Coordinates of N, CA and C in Angstrom, one line a residue:
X1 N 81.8 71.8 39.4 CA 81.8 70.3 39.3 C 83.0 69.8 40.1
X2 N 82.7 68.9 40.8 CA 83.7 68.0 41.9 C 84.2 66.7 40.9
X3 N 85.4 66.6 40.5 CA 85.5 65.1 39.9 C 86.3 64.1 41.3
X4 N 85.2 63.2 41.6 CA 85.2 62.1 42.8 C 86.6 60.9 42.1
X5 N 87.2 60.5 42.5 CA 87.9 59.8 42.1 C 88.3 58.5 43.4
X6 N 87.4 57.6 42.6 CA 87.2 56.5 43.4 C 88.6 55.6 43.9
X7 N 89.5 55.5 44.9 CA 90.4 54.9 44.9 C 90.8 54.1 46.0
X8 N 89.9 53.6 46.5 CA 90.0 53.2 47.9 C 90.0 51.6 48.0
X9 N 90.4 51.3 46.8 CA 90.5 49.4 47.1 C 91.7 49.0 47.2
X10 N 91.6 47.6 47.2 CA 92.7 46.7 47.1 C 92.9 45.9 46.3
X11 N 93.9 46.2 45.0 CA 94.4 45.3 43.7 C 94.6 44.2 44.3
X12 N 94.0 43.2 44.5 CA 94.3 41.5 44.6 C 95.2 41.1 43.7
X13 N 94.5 41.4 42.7 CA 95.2 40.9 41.5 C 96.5 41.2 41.0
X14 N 97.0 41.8 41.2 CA 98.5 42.3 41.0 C 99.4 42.3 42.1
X15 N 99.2 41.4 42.9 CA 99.8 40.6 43.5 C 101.4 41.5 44.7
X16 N 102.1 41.5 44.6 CA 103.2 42.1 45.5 C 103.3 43.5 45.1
X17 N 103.0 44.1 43.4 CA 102.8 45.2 42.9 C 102.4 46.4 44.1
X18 N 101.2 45.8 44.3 CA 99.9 47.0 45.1 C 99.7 46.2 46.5
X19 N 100.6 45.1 47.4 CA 100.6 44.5 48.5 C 100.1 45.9 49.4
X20 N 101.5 47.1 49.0 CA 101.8 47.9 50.3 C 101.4 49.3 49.7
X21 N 101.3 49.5 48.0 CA 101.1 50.5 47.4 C 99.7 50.6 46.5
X22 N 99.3 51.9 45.8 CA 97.8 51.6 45.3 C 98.3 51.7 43.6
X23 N 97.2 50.9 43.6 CA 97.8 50.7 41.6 C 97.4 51.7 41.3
X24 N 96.2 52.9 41.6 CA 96.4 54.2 40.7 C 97.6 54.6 40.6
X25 N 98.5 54.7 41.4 CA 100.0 55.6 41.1 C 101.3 54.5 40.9
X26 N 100.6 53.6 40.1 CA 101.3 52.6 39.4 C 102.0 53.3 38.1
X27 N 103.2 53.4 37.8 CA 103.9 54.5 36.8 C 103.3 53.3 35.3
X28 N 102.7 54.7 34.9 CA 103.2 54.3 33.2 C 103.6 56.0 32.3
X29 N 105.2 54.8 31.9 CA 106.3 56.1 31.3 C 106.6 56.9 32.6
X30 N 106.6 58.4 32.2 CA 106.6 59.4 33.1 C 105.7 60.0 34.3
X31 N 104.5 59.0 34.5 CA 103.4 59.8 34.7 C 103.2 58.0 35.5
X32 N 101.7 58.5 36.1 CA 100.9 56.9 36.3 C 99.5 56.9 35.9
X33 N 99.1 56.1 36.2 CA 98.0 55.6 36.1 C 96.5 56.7 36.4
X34 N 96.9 57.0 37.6 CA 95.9 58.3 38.1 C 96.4 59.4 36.9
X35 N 97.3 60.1 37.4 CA 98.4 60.9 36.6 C 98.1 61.7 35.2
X36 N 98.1 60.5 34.2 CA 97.4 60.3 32.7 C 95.4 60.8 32.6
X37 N 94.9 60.0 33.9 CA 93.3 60.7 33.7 C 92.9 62.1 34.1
X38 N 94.1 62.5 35.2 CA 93.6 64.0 36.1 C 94.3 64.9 34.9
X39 N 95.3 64.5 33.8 CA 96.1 65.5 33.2 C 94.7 66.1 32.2
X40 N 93.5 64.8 31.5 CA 92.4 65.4 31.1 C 91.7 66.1 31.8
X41 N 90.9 65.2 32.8 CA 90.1 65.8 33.7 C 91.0 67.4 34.0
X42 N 91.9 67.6 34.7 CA 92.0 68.8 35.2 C 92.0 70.3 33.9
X43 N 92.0 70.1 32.6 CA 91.6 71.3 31.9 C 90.6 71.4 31.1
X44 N 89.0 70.3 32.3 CA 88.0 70.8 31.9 C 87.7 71.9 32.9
X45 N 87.1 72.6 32.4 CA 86.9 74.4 32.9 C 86.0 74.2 33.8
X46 N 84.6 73.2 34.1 CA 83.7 73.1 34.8 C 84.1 72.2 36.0
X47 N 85.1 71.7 35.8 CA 85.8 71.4 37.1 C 86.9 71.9 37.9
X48 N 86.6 72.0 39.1 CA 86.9 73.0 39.8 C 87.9 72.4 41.1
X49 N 87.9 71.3 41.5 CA 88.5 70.1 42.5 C 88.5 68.6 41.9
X50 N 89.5 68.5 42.2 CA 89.9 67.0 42.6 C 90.0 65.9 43.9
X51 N 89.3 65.3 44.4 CA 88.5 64.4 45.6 C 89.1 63.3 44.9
X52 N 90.1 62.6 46.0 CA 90.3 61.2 46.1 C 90.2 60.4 47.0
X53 N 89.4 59.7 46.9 CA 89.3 58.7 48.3 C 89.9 57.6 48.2
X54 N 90.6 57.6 49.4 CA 91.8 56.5 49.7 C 91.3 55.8 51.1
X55 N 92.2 54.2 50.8 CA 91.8 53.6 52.4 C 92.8 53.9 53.4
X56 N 92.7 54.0 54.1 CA 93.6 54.5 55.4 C 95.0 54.0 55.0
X57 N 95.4 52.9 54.7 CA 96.8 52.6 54.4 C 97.4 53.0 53.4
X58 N 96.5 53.6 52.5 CA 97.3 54.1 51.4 C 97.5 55.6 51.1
X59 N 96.8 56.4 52.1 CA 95.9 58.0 52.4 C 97.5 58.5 52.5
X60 N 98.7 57.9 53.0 CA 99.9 58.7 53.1 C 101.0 58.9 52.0
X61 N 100.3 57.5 51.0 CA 101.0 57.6 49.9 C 100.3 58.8 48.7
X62 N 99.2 58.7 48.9 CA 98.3 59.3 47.8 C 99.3 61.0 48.6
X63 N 98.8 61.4 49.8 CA 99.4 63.0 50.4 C 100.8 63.2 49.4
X64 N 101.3 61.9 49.7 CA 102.8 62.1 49.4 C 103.0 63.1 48.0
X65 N 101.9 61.8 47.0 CA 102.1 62.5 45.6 C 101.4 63.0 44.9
X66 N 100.5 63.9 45.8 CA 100.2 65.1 45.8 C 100.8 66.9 45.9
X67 N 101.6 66.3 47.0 CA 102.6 67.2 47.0 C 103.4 67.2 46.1
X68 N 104.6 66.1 45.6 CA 105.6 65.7 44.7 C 105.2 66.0 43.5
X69 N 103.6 65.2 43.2 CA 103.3 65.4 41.5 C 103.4 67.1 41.0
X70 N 102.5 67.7 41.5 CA 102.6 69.6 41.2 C 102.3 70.1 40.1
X71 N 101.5 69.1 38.9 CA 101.7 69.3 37.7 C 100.1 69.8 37.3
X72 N 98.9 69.2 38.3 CA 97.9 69.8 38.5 C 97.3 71.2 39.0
X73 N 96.7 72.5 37.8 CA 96.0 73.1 38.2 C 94.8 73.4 39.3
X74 N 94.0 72.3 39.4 CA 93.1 72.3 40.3 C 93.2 72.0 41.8
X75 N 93.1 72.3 42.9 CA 93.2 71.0 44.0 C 93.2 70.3 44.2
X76 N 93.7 69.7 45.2 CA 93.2 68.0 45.6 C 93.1 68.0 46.7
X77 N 92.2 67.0 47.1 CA 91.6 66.5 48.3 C 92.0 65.4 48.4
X78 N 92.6 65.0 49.1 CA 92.6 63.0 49.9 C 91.8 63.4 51.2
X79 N 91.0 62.0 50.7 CA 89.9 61.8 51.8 C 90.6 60.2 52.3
X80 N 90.3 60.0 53.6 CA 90.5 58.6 54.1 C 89.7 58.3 54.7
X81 N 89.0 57.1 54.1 CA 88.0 56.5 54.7 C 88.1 55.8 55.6
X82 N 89.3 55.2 56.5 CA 89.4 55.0 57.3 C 89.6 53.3 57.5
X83 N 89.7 52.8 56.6 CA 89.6 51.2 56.5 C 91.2 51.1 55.9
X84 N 91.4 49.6 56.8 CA 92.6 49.4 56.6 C 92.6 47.5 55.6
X85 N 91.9 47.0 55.3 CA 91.8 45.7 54.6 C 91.0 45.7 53.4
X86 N 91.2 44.6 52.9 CA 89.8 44.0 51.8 C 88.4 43.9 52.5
X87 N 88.7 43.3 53.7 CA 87.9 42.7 53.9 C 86.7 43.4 54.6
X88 N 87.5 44.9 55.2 CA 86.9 45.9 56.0 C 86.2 47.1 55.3
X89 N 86.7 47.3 53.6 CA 86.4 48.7 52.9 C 84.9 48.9 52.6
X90 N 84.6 50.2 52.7 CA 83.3 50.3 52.3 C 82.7 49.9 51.6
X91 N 83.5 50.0 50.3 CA 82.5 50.0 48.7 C 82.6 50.8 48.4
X92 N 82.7 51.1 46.8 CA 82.7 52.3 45.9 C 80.9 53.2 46.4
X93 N 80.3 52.8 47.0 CA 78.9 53.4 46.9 C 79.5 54.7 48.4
X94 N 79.7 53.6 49.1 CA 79.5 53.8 50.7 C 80.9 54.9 50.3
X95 N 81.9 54.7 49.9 CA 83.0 55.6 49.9 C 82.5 57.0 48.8
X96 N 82.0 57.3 48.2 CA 81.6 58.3 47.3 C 80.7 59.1 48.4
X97 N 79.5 58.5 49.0 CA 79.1 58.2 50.1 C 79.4 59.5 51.7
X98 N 80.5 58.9 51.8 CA 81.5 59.2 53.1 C 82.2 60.6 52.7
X99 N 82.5 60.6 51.4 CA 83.3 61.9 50.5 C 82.0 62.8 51.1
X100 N 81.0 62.4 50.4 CA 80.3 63.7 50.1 C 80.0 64.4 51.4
X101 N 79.8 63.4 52.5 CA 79.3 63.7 53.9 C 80.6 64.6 54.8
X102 N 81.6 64.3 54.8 CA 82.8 64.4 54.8 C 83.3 66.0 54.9
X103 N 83.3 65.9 53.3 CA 83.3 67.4 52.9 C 82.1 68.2 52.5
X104 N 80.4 67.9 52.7 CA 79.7 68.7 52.9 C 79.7 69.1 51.4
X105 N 79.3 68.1 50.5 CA 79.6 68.5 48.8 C 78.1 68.2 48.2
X106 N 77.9 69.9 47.9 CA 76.8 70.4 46.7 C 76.5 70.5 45.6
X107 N 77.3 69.8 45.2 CA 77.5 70.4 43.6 C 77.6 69.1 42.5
X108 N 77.5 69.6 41.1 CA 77.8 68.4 40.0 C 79.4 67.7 40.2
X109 N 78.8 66.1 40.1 CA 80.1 65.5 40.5 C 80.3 64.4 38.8
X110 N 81.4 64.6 39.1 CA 82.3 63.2 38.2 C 82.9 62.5 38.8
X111 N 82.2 61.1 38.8 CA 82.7 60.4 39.2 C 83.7 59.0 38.8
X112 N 84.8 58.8 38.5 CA 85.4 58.1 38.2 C 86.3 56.9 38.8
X113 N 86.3 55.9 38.1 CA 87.1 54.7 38.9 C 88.7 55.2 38.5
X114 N 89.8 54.9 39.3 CA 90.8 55.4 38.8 C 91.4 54.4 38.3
X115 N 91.3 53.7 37.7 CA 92.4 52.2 37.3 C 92.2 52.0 35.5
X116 N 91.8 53.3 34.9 CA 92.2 53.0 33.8 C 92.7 54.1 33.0
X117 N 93.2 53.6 31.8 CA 93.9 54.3 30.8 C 92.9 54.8 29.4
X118 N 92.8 56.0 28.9 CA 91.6 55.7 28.2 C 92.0 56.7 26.9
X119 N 91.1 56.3 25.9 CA 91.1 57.0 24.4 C 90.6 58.2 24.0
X120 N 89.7 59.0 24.9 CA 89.5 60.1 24.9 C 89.3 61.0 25.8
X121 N 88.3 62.2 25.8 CA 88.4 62.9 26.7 C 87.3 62.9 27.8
X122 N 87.3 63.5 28.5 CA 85.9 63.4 29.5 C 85.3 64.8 29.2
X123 N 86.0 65.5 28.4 CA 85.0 66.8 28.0 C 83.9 66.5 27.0
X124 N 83.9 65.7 26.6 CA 83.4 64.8 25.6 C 81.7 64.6 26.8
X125 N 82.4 64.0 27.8 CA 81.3 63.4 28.4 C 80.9 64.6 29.1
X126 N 81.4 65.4 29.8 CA 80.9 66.7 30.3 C 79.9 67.5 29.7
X127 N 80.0 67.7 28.2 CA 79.5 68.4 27.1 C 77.9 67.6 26.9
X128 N 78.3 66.7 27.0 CA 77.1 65.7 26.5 C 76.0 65.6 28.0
X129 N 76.4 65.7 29.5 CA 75.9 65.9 30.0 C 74.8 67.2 30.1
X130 N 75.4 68.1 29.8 CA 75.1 69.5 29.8 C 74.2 69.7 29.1
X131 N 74.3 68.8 27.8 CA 73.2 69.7 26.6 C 72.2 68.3 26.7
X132 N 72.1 67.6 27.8 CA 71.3 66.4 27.9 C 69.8 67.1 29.1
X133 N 70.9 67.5 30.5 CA 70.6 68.3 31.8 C 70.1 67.4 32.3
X134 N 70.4 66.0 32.5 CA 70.3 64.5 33.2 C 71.8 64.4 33.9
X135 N 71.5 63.5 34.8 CA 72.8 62.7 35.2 C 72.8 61.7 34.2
X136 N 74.4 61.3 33.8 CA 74.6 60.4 32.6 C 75.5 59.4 33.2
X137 N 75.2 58.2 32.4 CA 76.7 57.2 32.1 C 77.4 57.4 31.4
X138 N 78.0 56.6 31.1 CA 78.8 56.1 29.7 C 78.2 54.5 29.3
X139 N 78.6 54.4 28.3 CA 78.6 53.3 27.3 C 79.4 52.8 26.2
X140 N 79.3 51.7 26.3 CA 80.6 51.5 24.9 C 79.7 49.8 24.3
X141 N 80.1 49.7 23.0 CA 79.4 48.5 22.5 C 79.9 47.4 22.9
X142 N 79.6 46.3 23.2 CA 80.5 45.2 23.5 C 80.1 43.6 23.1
X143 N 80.7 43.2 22.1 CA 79.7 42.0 21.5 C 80.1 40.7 22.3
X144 N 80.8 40.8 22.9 CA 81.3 39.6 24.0 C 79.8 39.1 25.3
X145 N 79.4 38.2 24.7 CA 78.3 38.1 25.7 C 79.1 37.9 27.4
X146 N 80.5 36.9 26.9 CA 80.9 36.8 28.8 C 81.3 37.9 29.0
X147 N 81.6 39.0 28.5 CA 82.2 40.0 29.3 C 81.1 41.0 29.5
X148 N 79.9 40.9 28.8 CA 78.3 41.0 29.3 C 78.1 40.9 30.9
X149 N 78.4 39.7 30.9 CA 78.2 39.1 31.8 C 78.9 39.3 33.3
X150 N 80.0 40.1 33.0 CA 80.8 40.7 34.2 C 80.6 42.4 34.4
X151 N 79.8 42.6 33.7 CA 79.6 44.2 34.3 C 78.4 44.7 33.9
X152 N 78.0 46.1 33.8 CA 76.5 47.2 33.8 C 76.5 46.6 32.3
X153 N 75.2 46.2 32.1 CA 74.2 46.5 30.5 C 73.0 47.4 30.9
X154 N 72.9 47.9 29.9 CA 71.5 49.0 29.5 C 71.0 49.1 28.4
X155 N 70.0 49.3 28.3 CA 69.0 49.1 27.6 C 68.7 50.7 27.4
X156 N 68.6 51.2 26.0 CA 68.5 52.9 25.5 C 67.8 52.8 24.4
X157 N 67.0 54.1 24.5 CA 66.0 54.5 23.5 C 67.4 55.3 22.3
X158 N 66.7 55.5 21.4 CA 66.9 56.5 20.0 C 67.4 57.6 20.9
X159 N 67.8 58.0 22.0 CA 67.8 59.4 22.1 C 69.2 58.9 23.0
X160 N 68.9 57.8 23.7 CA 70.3 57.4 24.5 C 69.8 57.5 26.1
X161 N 68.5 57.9 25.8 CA 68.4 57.6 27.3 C 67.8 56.5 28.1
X162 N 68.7 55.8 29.1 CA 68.3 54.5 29.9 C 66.9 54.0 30.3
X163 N 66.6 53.1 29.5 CA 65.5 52.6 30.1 C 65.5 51.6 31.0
X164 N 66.9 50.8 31.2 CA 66.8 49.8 32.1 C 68.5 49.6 32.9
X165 N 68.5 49.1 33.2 CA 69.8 48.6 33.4 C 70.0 47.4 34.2
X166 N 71.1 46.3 34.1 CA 71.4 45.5 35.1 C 72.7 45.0 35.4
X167 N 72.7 44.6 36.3 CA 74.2 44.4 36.5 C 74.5 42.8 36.1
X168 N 75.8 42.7 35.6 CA 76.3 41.1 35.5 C 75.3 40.4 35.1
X169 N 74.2 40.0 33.9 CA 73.4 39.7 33.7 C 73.8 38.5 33.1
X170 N 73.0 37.4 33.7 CA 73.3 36.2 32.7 C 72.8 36.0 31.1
X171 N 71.4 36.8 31.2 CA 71.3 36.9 29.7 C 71.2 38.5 29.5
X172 N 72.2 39.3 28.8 CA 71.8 40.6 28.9 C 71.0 40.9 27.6
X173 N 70.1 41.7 28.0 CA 69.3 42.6 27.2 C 69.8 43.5 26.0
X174 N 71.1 43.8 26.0 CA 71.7 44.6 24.9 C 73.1 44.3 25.0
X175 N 74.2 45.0 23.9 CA 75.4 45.0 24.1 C 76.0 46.2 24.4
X176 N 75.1 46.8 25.0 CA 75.6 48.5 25.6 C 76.5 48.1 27.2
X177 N 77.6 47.9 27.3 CA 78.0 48.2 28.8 C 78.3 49.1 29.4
X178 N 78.5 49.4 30.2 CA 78.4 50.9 31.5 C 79.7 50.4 31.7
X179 N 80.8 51.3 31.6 CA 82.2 51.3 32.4 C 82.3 52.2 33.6
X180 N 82.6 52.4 34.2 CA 82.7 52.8 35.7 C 83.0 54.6 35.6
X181 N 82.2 55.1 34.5 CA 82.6 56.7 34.5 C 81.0 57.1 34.9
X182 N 80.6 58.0 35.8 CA 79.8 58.9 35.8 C 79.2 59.9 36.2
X183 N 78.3 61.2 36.0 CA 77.9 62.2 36.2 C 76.5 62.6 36.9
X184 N 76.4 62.7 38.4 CA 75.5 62.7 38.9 C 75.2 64.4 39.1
X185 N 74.3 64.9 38.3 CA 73.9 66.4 38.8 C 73.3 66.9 40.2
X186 N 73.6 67.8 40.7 CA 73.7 68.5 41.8 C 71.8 68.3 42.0
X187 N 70.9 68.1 41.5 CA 69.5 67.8 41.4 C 69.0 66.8 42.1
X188 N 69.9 65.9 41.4 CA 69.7 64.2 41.8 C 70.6 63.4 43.0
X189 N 71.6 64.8 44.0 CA 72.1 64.2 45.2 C 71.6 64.1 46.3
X190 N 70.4 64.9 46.5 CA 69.4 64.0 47.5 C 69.1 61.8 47.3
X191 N 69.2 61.8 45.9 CA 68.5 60.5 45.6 C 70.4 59.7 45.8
X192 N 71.0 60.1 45.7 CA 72.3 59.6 46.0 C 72.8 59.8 47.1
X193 N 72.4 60.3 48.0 CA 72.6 60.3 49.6 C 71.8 59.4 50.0
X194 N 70.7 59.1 49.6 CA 70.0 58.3 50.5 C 69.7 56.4 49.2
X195 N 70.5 56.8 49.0 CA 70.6 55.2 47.9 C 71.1 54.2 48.8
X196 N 71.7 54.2 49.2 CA 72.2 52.7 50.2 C 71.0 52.6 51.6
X197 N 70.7 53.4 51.9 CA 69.6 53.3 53.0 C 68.2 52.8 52.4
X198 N 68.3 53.2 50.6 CA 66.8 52.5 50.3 C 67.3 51.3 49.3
X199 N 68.1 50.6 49.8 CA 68.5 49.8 48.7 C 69.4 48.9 48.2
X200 N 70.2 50.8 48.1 CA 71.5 50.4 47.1 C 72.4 49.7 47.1
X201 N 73.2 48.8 46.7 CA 74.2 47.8 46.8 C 75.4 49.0 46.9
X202 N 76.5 48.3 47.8 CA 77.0 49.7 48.5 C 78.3 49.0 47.9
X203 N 79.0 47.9 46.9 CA 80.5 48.0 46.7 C 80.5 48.8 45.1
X204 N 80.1 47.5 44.0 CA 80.2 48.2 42.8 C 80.0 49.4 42.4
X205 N 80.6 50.5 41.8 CA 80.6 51.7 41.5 C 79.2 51.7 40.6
X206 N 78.6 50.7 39.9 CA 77.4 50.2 39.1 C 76.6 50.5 39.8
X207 N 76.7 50.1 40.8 CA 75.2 49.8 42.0 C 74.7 51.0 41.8
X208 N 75.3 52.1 42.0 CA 74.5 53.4 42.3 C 73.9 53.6 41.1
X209 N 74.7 53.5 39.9 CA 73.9 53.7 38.5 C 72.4 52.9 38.7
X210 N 72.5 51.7 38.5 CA 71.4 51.1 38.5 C 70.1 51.9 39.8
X211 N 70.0 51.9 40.8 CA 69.4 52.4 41.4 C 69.3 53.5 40.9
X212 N 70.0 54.9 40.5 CA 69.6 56.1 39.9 C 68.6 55.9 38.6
X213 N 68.8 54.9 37.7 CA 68.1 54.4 36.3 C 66.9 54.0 37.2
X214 N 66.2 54.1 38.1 CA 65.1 53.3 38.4 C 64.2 54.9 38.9
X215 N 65.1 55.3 39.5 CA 65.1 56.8 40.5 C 64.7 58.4 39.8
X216 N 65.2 58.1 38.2 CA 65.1 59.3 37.7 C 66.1 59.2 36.5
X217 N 65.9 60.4 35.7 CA 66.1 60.1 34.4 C 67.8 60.2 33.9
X218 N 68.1 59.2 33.1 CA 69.7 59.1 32.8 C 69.6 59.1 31.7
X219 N 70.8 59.1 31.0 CA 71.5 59.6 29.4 C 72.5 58.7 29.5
X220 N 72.9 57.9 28.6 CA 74.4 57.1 28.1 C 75.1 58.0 26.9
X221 N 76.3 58.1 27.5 CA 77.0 58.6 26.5 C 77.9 57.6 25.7
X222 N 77.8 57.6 24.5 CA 78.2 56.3 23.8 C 79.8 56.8 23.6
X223 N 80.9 56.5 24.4 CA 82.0 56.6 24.3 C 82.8 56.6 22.7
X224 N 83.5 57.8 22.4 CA 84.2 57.8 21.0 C 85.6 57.0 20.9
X225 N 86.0 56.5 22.1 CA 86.9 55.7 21.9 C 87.1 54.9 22.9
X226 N 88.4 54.3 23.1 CA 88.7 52.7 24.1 C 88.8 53.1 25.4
X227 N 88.9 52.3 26.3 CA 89.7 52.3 27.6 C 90.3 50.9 27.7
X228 N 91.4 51.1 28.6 CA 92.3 50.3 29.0 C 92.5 50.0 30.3
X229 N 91.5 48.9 31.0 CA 91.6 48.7 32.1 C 92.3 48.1 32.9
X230 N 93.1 48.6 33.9 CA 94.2 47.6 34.1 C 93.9 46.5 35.5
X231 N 93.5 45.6 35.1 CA 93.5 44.8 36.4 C 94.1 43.3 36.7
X232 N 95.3 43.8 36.4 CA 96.0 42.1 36.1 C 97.4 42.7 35.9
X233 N 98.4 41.8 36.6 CA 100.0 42.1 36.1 C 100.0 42.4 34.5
X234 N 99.4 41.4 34.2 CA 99.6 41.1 32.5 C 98.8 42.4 32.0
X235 N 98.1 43.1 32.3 CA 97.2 43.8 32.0 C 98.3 45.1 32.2
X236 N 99.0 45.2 33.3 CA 99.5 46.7 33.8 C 100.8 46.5 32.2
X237 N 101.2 45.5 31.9 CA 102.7 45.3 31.5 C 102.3 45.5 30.4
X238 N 101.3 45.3 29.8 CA 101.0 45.5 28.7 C 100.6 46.6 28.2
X239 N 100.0 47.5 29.1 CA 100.0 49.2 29.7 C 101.2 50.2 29.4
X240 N 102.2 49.5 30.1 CA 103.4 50.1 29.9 C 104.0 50.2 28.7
X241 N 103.8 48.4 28.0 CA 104.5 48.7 26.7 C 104.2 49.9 25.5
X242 N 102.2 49.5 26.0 CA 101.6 51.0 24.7 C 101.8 52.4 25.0
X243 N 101.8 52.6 26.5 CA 101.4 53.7 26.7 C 103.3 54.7 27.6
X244 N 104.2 53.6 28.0 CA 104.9 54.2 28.5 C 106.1 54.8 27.5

């Protein structure tokens, strides 16, 4: 298994922070942001590499601390997709996309956004893929209709698996949200190679879920604990205080 690690945008929101640098390797305590997710991810056994895709401006900082960090067993890959703005980047779809083509990748992937801090493990989610033999999400309950309203809802049978999905919905269907974690099996990457050519909305890391949910069969894994997403000064600062 490949864990894809989405990192190729640009923090707006954090303002002079991430102007010149990428908020994954934004320090919290000893460690950062990326740092804290690959320290789980890397002693799951079924994963075997680490794949980061970065935008051209930031592809020398990510090298840098790669080398420096050294604290990871697995490999790493920096991939550069080759865009240098906001205004120019692929998209989470088209950059996952570009990886796979790239490096010619066969196999079960995990794919993850890198900008959060989180309360459990991803073996959790690996385990639950396995004994499912679907590609899966995640899920968490969320009773806030507006924040419904800013990301994935789905709709799940008794068993957990997706009957529907939609994105940013004005009236959503459930209070199940999709956070930007997921597991596409080595089965179903023909249908993910060719998603943006029949379709797929090519920025949100969602997009591809939702088209897969239409495409073939998915599982939500109902997350056993929080994440901490950081997308705001006030958001990073307040990161630091719990976690550094």
């Amino acid at each position: 298994m490949k864990n894809i690690v989405i990192a190729a945008g640009y923090a707006t929101r954090l303002g002079e922070l991430t102007k010149n640098f990428p908020k994954p390797l934004l320090k919290i305590g000893e460690s950062t942001i990326l740092g804290r997710m690959l320290d789980d991810i890397d002693k799951i056994d079924d994963v075997d590499e680490h794949i980061i895709i970065s935008n051209h401006r930031f592809a020398p900082i990510f090298d840098k601390w790669k080398i420096e960090d050294g604290r990871l067993k697995k490999p790493i890959t920096i991939v550069d997709d080759g865009t240098e703005t906001n205004e120019t980047r692929l998209g989470a779809v088209c950059d996952l996309l570009f990886a796979m083509d790239k490096l010619h990748i066969d196999d079960d992937l995990l794919v993850v956004a890198a900008d959060n801090l989180l309360f459990f493990s991803f073996q959790e989610f690996v385990d639950f893929a396995r004994e499912k033999g679907t590609s899966c999400i995640m899920c968490h309950e969320q009773p806030s209709i507006e924040k419904l309203q800013r990301t994935g809802v789905v709709e799940l049978d008794e068993n957990y698996r997706v009957l529907g999905m939609e994105e940013k919905p004005q009236v959503p269907k459930s209070h199940w949200a999709v956070p930007p974690f997921y597991i596409y099996l080595k089965k179903d990457l023909d249908l993910v190679r060719h998603s943006v050519e029949n379709g797929c909305g090519k920025d949100a890391p969602g997009n591809l879920a939702h088209y897969m949910v239409e495409n073939t069969v998915l599982h939500a894994w109902r997350m056993t604990g929080g994440r901490f997403d950081i997308g705001s000064i006030d958001t990073y600062e307040e990161a630091k205080r719990r976690f550094g």
